Every structure is written in C-alpha cells, then in structure tokens.
Coordinates of C-alpha atoms in Angstrom, one line a residue:
L1 CA -5.8 -8.0 14.4
F2 CA -4.9 -4.5 13.6
R3 CA -7.8 -3.0 15.4
S4 CA -6.3 -4.1 18.7
V5 CA -2.8 -2.8 17.9
D6 CA -2.0 0.7 19.1
A7 CA 0.6 3.2 18.1
L8 CA 2.9 2.1 20.9
A9 CA 3.0 -1.5 19.6
V10 CA 3.6 -0.3 16.1
G11 CA 6.4 2.0 17.3
T12 CA 8.0 -0.8 19.2
S13 CA 7.9 -3.0 16.1
L14 CA 9.3 -0.3 14.0
A15 CA 12.2 0.3 16.4
S16 CA 12.9 -3.4 16.5
A17 CA 13.0 -3.5 12.7
Q18 CA 15.3 -0.6 12.6
E19 CA 17.7 -2.1 15.1
A20 CA 17.7 -5.3 13.1
A21 CA 18.6 -3.3 9.9
C22 CA 15.3 -4.4 8.4
W23 CA 14.4 -1.0 6.9
A24 CA 12.2 -2.5 4.1
A25 CA 10.1 -4.4 6.7
A26 CA 9.7 -1.1 8.7
V27 CA 8.6 0.8 5.6
A28 CA 6.1 -2.0 4.7
L29 CA 4.7 -2.0 8.3
L30 CA 4.4 1.8 8.3
E31 CA 2.5 1.8 5.0
D32 CA 0.3 -1.2 6.0
V33 CA -0.9 0.3 9.4
S34 CA -1.4 3.6 7.8
Q35 CA -3.7 2.1 5.1
R36 CA -5.6 0.3 7.8
G37 CA -6.4 3.6 9.5
L38 CA -4.1 3.5 12.5
Q39 CA -3.1 7.0 13.4
L40 CA 0.7 7.2 13.5
N41 CA 2.9 9.7 15.3
S42 CA 6.0 11.6 14.3
I43 CA 8.1 9.3 16.3
S44 CA 7.1 6.3 14.3
C45 CA 7.7 8.1 11.0
G46 CA 11.1 9.4 12.3
T47 CA 12.1 5.9 13.4
V48 CA 11.6 4.6 9.8
L49 CA 13.4 7.5 8.3
G50 CA 16.3 7.1 10.7
G51 CA 16.4 3.4 9.8
C52 CA 16.6 4.2 6.1
A53 CA 19.4 6.7 6.8
R54 CA 21.4 4.3 8.9
Q55 CA 21.2 1.7 6.1
R56 CA 22.2 4.3 3.5
R57 CA 18.9 4.1 1.8
W58 CA 18.7 7.8 1.2
L59 CA 16.5 7.5 -1.9
E60 CA 14.0 5.5 0.0
G61 CA 14.1 8.1 2.8
L62 CA 13.5 10.9 0.2
A63 CA 10.6 8.9 -1.3
L64 CA 9.0 8.5 2.1
M65 CA 9.4 12.2 2.8
E66 CA 7.7 13.0 -0.5
A67 CA 4.8 10.6 0.3
M68 CA 4.4 12.3 3.7
R69 CA 4.5 15.7 2.1
H70 CA 1.9 15.0 -0.5
G71 CA -0.4 13.2 1.9
A72 CA -0.2 9.8 0.2
F73 CA -0.6 8.2 3.6
S74 CA -2.1 9.4 6.9
W75 CA 1.3 10.2 8.3
P76 CA 2.1 13.3 10.3
S77 CA 5.1 15.5 9.9
P78 CA 8.2 13.4 10.6
G79 CA 9.5 16.0 13.1
T80 CA 12.9 17.6 13.1
E81 CA 14.6 14.4 13.9
G82 CA 13.1 12.7 10.9
F83 CA 14.2 15.5 8.6
N84 CA 17.7 15.5 10.1
A85 CA 18.0 11.7 9.5
V86 CA 17.1 12.2 5.8
L87 CA 19.4 15.2 5.6
S88 CA 22.3 13.2 7.0
A89 CA 21.7 10.3 4.6
C90 CA 21.6 12.7 1.6
Q91 CA 24.7 14.6 2.8
R92 CA 26.9 11.7 1.8
H93 CA 25.4 11.3 -1.7
D94 CA 23.6 14.4 -3.0
W95 CA 24.1 17.8 -1.6
T96 CA 21.3 19.3 -3.8
A97 CA 18.8 16.8 -2.2
S98 CA 20.0 17.9 1.2
L99 CA 19.4 21.5 0.3
A100 CA 16.0 20.8 -1.1
M101 CA 15.0 18.8 2.0
L102 CA 16.1 21.7 4.2
C103 CA 13.7 24.0 2.3
V104 CA 10.9 21.4 2.7
A105 CA 11.6 21.2 6.5
Q106 CA 11.3 25.0 6.8
E107 CA 8.0 24.9 4.8
W108 CA 6.6 22.1 6.9
S109 CA 5.7 22.4 10.5
A110 CA 8.7 20.4 11.6
G111 CA 11.1 23.2 11.0
A112 CA 14.9 23.1 10.9
D113 CA 17.3 23.3 13.7
T114 CA 21.1 23.9 14.1
V115 CA 21.8 20.3 13.2
S116 CA 19.8 20.6 10.0
F117 CA 21.7 23.7 8.9
N118 CA 25.1 22.2 9.9
T119 CA 24.4 19.0 8.0
V120 CA 23.5 20.9 4.8
I121 CA 26.6 23.1 5.1
S122 CA 28.8 20.1 5.5
A123 CA 27.2 18.5 2.4
C124 CA 28.1 21.5 0.3

C-alpha cells in the first residue's frame, strides 16, 4: 500500500489530521511513512509541528524536533515555519526552551527569521 503513496498524499493526510486536531495521528503517520522509506519534505514535517503547536503539545513538538535533529527518522529540516511553530508553542510555557530552539534553528539549515527572534523576545 505505501509503495503507491507519494509525498503529496501523505502531506494531504497530515494537513487533514492537523485540521481535525488529531496531532497524535499526524505524528504516528509521519513516523510510519518515514520508517517505510518514503522521503518526506519540510512541508510535511512543518505541518505536524504546526499541529502540535496549535494543540498546545509543545513537549511533543520539541521531541519531534530533537528526533529530526539527531536523525532518528529520515526527516528533513522542518524549515523556518516548523521552527517558528515550535517556538510559538514553547513561548507560552518555557522561555528557555524557546531560546534553545532558536539556537538550534540557527545551527540547522532552516535558519531563523524576524518572526523567530520576535517570538523568543516575547517569551522572555
């Protein structure tokens, strides 16, 4: 079944799960397709991170970022939008986590933008 599924279909499924506030299903799908060897893009990863942030699951978002960072799955960089979603979620709960994620964003190829810096400044 998964051999016939492409990144677009997975992205659509992830976006649907996010809209339905099913962040856990989106995370499970992301992990499953990654383990099956489907190459994911930064949009798919950012969608899941954004869903975690919207559902106030900032710890789960941080855990996913750490998994991506350490290569636990074949996930690309989540992109600036993915980092900003996690920064926004952390902003409400733990300013030190926001600051740490900003440092990670700068080290990683995604980089940080004005939104990233403003989010961390607001958290402090």
